[in-house]
Coordinates of N, CA and C in Angstrom, one line a residue:
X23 N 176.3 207.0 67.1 CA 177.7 207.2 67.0 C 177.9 208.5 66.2
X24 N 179.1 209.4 66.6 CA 179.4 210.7 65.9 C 179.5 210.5 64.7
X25 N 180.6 211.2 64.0 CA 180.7 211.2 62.6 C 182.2 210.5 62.4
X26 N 182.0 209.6 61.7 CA 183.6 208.6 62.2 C 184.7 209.7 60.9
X27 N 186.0 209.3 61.5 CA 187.1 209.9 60.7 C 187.8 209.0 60.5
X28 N 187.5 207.8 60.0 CA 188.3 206.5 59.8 C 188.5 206.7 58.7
X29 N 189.7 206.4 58.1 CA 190.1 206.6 57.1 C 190.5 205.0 56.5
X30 N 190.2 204.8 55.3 CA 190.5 203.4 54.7 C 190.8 203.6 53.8
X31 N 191.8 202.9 52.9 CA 192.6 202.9 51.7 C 191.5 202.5 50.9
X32 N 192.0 203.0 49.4 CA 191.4 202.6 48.0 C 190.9 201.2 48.0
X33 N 192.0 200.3 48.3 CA 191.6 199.0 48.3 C 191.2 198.3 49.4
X34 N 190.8 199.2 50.3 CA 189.5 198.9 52.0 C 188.3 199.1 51.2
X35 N 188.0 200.2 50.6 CA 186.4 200.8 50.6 C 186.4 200.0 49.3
X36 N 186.9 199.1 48.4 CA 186.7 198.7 47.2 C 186.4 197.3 47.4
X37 N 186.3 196.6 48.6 CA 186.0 195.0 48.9 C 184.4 195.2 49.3
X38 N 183.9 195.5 49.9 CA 182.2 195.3 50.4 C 181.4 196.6 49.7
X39 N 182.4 197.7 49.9 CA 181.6 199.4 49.5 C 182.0 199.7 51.1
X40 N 182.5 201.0 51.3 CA 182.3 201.4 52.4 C 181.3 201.5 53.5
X41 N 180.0 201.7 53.0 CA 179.4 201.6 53.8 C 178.8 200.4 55.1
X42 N 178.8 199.4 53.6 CA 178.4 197.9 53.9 C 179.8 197.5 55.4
X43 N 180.9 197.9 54.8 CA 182.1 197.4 55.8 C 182.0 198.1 56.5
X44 N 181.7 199.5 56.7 CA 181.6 200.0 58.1 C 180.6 199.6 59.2
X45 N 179.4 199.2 58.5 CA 178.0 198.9 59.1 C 178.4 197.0 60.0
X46 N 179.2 196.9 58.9 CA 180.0 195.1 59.9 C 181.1 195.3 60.7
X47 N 181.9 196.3 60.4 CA 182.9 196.6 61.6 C 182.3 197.0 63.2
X48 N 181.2 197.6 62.7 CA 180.3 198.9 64.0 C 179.8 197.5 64.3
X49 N 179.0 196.2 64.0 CA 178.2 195.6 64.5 C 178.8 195.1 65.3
X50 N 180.3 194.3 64.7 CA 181.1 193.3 65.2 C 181.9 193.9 67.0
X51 N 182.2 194.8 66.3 CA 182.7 196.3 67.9 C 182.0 195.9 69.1
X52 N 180.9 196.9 68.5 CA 179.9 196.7 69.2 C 179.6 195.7 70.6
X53 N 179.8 194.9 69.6 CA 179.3 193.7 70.4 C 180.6 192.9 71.5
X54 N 181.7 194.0 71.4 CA 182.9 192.8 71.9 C 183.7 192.3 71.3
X55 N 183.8 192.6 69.8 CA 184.7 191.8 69.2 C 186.3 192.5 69.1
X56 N 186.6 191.4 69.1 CA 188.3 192.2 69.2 C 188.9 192.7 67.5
X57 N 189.6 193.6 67.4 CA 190.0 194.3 66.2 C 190.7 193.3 65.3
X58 N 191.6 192.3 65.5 CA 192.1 191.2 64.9 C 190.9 190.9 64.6
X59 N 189.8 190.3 65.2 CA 188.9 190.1 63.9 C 188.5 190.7 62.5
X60 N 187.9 192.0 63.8 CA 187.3 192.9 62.4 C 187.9 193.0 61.3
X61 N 189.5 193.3 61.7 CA 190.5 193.1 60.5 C 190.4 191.5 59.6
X62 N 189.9 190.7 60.2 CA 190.0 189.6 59.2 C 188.9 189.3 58.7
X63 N 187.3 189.8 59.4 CA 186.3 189.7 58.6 C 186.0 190.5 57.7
X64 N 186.1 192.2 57.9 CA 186.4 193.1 56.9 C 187.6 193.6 56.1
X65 N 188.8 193.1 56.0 CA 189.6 193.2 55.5 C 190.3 194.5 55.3
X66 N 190.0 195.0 56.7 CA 191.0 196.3 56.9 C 191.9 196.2 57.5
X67 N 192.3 197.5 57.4 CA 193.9 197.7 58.0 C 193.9 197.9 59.8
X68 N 195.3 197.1 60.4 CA 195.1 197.1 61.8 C 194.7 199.0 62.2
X69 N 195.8 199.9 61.6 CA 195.1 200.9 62.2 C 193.9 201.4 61.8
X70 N 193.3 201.0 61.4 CA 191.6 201.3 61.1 C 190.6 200.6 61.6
X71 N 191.0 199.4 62.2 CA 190.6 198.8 63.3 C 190.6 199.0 64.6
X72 N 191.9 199.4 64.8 CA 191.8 200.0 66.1 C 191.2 201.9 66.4
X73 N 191.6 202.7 65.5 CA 190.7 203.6 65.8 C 189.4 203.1 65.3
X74 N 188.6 202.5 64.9 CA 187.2 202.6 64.9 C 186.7 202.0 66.1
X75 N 187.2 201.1 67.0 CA 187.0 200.3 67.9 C 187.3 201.6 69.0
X76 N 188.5 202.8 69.2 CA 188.0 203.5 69.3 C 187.3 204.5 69.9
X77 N 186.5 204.8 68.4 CA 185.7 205.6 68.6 C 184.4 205.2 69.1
X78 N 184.1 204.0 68.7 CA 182.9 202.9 69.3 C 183.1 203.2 70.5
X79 N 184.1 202.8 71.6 CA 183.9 202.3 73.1 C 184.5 203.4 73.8
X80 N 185.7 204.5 73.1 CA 186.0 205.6 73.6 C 187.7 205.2 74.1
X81 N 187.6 204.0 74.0 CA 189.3 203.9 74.5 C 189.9 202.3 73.7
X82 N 190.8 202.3 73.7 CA 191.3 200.6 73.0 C 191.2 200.0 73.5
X83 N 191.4 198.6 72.6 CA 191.0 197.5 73.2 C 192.3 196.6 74.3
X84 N 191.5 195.6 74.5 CA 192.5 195.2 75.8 C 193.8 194.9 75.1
X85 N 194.7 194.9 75.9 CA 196.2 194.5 75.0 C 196.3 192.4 75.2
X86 N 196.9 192.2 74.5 CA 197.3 190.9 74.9 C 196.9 189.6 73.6
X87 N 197.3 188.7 73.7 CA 196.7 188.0 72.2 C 195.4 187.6 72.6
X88 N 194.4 186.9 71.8 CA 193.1 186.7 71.5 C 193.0 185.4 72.3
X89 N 192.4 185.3 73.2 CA 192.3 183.6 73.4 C 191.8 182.8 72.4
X90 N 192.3 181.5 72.6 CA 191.7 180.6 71.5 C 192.2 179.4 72.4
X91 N 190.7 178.2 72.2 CA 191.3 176.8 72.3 C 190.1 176.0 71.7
X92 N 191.1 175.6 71.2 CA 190.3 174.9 69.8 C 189.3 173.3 70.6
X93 N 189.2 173.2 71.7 CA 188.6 172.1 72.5 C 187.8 172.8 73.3
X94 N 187.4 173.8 73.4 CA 186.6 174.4 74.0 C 185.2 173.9 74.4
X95 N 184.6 173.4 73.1 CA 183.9 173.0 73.4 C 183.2 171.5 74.3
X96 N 184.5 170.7 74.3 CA 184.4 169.8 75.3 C 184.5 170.0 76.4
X97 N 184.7 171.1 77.2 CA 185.2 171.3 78.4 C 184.2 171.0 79.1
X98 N 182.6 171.2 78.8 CA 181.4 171.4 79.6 C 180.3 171.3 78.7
X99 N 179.2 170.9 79.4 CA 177.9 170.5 78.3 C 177.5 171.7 78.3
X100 N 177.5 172.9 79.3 CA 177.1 174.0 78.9 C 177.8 174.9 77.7
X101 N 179.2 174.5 77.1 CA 180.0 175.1 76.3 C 179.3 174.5 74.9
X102 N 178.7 173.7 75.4 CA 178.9 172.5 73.9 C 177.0 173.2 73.5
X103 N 176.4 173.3 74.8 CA 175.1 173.1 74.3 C 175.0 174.9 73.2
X104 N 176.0 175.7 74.2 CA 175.8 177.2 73.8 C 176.5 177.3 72.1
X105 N 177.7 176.6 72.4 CA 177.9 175.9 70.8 C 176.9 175.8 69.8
X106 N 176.3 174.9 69.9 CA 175.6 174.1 69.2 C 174.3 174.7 68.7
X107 N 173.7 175.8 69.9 CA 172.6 176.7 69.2 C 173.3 177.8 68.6
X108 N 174.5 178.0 68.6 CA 175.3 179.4 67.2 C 175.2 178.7 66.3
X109 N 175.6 177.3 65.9 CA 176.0 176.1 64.9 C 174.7 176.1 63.9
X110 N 173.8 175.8 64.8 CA 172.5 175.4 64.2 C 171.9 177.0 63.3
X111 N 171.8 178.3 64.2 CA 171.8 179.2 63.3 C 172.5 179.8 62.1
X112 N 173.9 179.3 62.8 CA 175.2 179.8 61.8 C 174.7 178.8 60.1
X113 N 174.2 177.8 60.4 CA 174.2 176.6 59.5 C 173.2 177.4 58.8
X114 N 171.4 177.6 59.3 CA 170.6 177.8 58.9 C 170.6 179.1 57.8
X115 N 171.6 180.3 58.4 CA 171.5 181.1 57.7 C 172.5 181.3 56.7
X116 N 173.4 180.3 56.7 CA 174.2 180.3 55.0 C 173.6 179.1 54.3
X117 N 172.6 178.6 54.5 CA 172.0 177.8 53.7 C 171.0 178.6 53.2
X118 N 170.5 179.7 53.5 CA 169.4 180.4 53.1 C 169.7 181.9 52.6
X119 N 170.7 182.1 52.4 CA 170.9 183.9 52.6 C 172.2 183.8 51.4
X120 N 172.7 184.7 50.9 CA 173.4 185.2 49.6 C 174.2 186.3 50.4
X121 N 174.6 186.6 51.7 CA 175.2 187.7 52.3 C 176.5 186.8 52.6
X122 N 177.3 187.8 52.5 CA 179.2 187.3 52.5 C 178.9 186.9 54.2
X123 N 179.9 185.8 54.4 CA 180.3 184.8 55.6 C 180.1 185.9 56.6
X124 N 181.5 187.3 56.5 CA 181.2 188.2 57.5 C 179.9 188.8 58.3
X125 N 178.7 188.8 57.3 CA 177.7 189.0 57.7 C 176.8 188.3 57.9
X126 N 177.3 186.8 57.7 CA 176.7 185.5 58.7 C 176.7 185.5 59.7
X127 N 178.5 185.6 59.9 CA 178.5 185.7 61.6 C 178.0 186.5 62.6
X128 N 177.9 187.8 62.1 CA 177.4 188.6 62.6 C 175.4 188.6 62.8
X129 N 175.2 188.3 61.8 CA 173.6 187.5 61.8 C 173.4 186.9 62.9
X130 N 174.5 185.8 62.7 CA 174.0 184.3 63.7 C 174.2 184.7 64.7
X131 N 175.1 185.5 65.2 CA 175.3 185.6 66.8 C 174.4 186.8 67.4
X132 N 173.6 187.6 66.6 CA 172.9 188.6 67.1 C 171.6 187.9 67.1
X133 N 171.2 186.6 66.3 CA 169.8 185.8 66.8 C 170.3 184.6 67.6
X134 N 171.7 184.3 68.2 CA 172.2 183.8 69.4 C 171.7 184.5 70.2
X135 N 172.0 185.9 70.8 CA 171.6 186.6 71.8 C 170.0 186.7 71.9
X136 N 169.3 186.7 71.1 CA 168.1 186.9 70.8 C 168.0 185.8 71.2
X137 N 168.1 184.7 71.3 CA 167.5 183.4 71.8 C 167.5 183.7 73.1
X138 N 168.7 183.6 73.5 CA 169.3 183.3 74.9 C 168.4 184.7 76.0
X139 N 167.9 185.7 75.1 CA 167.0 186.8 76.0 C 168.0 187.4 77.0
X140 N 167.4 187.0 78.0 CA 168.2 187.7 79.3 C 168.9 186.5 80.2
X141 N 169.6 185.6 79.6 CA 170.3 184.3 80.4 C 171.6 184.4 79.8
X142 N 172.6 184.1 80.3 CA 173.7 184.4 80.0 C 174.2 183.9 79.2
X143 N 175.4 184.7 78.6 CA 176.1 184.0 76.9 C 177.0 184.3 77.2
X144 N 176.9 182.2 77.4 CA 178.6 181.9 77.6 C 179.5 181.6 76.2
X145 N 179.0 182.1 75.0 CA 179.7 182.3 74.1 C 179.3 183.4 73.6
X146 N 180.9 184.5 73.7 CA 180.8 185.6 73.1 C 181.1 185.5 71.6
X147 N 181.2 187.2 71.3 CA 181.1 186.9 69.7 C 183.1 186.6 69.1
X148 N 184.0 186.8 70.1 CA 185.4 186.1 69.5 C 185.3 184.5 69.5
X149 N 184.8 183.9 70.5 CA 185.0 182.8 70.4 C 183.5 182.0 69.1
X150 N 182.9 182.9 69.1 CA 181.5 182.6 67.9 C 182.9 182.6 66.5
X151 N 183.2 183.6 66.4 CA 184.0 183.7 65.3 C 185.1 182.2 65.1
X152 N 185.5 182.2 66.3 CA 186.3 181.2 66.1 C 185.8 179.6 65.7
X153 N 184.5 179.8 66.2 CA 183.2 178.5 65.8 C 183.6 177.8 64.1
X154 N 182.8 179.4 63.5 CA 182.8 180.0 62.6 C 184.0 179.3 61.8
X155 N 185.0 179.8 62.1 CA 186.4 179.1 61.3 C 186.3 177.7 61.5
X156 N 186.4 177.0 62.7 CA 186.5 175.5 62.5 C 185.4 174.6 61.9
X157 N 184.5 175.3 61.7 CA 183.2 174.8 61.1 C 183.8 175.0 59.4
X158 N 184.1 176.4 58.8 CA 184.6 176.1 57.6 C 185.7 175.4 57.0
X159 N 186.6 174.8 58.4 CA 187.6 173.7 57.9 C 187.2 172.6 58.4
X160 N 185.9 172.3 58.3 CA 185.5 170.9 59.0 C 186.2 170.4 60.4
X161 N 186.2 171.2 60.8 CA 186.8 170.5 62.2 C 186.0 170.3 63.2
X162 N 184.7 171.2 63.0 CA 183.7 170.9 63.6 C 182.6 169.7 62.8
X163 N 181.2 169.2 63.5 CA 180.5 168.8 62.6 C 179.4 168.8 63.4
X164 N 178.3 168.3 63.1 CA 176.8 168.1 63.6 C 176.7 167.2 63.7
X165 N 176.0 166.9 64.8 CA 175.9 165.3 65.4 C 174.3 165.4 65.6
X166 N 173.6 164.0 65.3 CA 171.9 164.2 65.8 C 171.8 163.1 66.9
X167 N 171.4 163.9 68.1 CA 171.2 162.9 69.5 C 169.8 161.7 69.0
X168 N 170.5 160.0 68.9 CA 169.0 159.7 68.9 C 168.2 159.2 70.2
X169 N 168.5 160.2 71.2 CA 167.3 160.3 72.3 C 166.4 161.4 71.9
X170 N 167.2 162.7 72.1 CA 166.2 163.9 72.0 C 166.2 164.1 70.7
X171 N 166.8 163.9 69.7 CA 166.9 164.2 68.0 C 167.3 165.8 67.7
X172 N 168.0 166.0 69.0 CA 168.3 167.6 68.7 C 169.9 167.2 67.8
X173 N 170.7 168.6 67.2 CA 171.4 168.5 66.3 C 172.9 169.5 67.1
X174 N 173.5 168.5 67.7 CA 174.9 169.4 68.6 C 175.7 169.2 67.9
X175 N 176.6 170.3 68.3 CA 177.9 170.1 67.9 C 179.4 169.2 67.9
X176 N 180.1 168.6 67.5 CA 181.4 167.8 68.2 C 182.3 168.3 67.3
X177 N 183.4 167.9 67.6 CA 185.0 167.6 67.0 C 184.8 166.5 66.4
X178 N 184.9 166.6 64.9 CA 185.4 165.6 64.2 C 186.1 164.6 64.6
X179 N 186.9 164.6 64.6 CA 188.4 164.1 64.9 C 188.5 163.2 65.9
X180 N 187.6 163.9 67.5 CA 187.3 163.1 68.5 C 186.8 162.1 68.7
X181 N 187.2 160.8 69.7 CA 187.0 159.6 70.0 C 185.3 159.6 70.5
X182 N 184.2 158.5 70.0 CA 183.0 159.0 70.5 C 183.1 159.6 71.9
X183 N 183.9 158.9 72.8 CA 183.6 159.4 74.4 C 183.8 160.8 75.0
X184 N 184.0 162.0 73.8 CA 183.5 163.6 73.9 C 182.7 163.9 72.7
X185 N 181.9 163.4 72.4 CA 180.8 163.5 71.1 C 179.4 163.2 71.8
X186 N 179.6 163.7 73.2 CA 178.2 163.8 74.3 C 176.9 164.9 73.7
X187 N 176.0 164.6 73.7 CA 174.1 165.6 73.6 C 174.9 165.9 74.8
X188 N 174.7 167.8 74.5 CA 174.7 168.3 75.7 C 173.5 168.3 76.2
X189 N 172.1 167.9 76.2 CA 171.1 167.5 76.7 C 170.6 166.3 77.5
X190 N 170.9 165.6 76.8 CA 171.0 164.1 77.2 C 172.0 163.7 78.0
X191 N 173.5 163.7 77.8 CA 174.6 163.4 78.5 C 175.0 164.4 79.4
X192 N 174.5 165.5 80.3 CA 174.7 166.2 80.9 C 174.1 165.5 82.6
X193 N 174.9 166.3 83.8 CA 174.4 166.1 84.9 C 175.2 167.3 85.5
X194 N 174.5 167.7 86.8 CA 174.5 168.6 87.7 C 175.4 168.0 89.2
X195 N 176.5 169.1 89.2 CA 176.8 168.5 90.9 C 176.4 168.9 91.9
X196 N 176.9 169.0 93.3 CA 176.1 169.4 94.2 C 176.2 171.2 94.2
X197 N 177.1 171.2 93.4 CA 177.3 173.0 92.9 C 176.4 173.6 92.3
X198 N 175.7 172.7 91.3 CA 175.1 173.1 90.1 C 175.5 173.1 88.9
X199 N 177.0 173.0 89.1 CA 177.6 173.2 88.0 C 177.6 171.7 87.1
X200 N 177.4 171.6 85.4 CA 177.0 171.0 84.9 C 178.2 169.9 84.5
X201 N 178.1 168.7 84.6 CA 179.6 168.1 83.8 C 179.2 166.8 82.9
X202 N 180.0 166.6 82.4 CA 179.5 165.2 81.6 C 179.4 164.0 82.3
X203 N 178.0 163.6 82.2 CA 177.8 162.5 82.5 C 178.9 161.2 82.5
X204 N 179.1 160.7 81.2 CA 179.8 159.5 81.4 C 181.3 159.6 81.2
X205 N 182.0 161.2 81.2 CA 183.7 161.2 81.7 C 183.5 161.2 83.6
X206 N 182.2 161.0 84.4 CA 182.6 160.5 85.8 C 181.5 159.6 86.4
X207 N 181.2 158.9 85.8 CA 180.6 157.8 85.6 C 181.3 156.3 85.2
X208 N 182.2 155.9 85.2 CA 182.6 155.1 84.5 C 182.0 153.9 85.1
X209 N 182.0 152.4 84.1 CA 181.3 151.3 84.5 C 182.5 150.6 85.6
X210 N 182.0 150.0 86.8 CA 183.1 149.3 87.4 C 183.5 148.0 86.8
X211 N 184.7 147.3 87.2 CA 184.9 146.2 86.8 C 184.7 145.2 87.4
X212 N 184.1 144.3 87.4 CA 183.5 143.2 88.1 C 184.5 142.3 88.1
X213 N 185.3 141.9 88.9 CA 186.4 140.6 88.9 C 186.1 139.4 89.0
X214 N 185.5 138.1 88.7 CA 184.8 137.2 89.3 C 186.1 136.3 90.0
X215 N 185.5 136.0 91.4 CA 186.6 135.3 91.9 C 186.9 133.8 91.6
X216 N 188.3 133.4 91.2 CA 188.5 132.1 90.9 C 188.0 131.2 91.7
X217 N 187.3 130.1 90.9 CA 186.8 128.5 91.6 C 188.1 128.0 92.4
X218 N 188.0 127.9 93.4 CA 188.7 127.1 93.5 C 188.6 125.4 93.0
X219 N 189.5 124.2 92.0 CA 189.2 123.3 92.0 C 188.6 122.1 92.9
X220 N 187.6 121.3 92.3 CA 187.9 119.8 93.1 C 188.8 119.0 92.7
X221 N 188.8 118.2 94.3 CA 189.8 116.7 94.0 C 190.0 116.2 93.0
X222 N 188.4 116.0 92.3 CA 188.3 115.1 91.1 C 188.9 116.2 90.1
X223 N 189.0 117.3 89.5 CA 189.3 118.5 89.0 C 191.0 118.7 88.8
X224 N 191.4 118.5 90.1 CA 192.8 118.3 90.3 C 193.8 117.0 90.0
X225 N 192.5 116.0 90.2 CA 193.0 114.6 89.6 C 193.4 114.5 88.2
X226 N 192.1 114.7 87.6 CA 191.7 114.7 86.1 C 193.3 115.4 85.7
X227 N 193.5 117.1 86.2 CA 194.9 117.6 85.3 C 195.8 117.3 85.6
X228 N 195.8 116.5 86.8 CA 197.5 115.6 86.9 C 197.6 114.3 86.1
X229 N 195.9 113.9 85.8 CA 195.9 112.9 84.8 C 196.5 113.3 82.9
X230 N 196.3 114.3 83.1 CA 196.2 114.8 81.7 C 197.8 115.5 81.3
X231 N 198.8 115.7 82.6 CA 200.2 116.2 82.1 C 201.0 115.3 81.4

């Protein structure tokens, strides 16, 4: 990248060091992230977010608000499984590391992509962020499958019957496309059909009114 001309106030370059916040804005960019973040993970100003974003990609970013849906991850076991390996890194590396949140997130989603190699990531880095927040207001939590003992992600809050292993509780349609097992599965109801009574049966409760 050229020689940036961003300009940041006294009290921009005085929260990380300039450098440090430029080096997280450039990563977060980089990678897709929208300027409303950057501005909330580095604590700059909107126009300093948008020209650095930029100068990164050469033109601004898309117009329109940010998507967000906070259920996201129930939609599909592939949502939940892709979840759940950011979750597991996002976890691992603020349990081990002394680097501010912003450069957790950015950590964990760049050894996200590193996992995933050359298969596709169906969680980018806005909605990683968004992970990110519901996980620090508990809204998320870890769940441990005891079939495979792997460690997914759920909604708190939710009723067990979306608190599915995306491993375990997953199935394929004739598409390929992946859906939860037991939201189309349901058990049938077995009605058992009334006895009809016997004579003696019918005696007895006219005996008994």
């Amino acid at each position: 990248m050229t020689e940036s001309h961003l300009r940041l106030t006294p009290k921009e370059s005085d929260i990380l060091g300039l450098k440090r916040k430029l080096d997280l804005a450039k990563g977060i960019i980089e990678k897709g992230g929208r300027p409303s973040i950057v501005r909330s993970v580095c604590q700059i100003s909107k126009a300093s977010a948008l020209q650095f974003h930029k100068e990164i990609h050469g033109h601004g970013p898309k117009a329109g608000l940010l998507p967000y849906d906070p259920d996201w991850i129930t939609k599909s076991p592939e949502n939940c499984l892709h979840a759940s390996i950011y979750f597991n890194i996002f976890q691992k590396i603020s349990r081990n590391t002394t680097a501010c949140k912003g450069e957790i997130y950015l950590a964990a989603y760049t050894l996200y992509e590193q996992t995933l190699m050359d298969k596709p990531k169906i969680l980018n880095i806005n909605r990683a962020w968004h992970i990110g927040q519901q996980i620090s207001m508990s809204y998320l939590c870890g769940m441990t499958c005891s079939r495979c003992h792997s460690t997914y992600v759920a909604i708190r809050e939710f009723p067990d019957p979306y608190k599915f292993c995306p491993l375990c509780d997953a199935t394929s349609d004739s598409t390929g496309r992946q859906k939860w097992k037991q939201l189309h599965t349901r058990p049938r109801i077995h009605r058992t059909k009334r006895k009809k009574k016997s004579h003696i049966e019918t005696s007895l409760n006219k005996d008994d009114l």
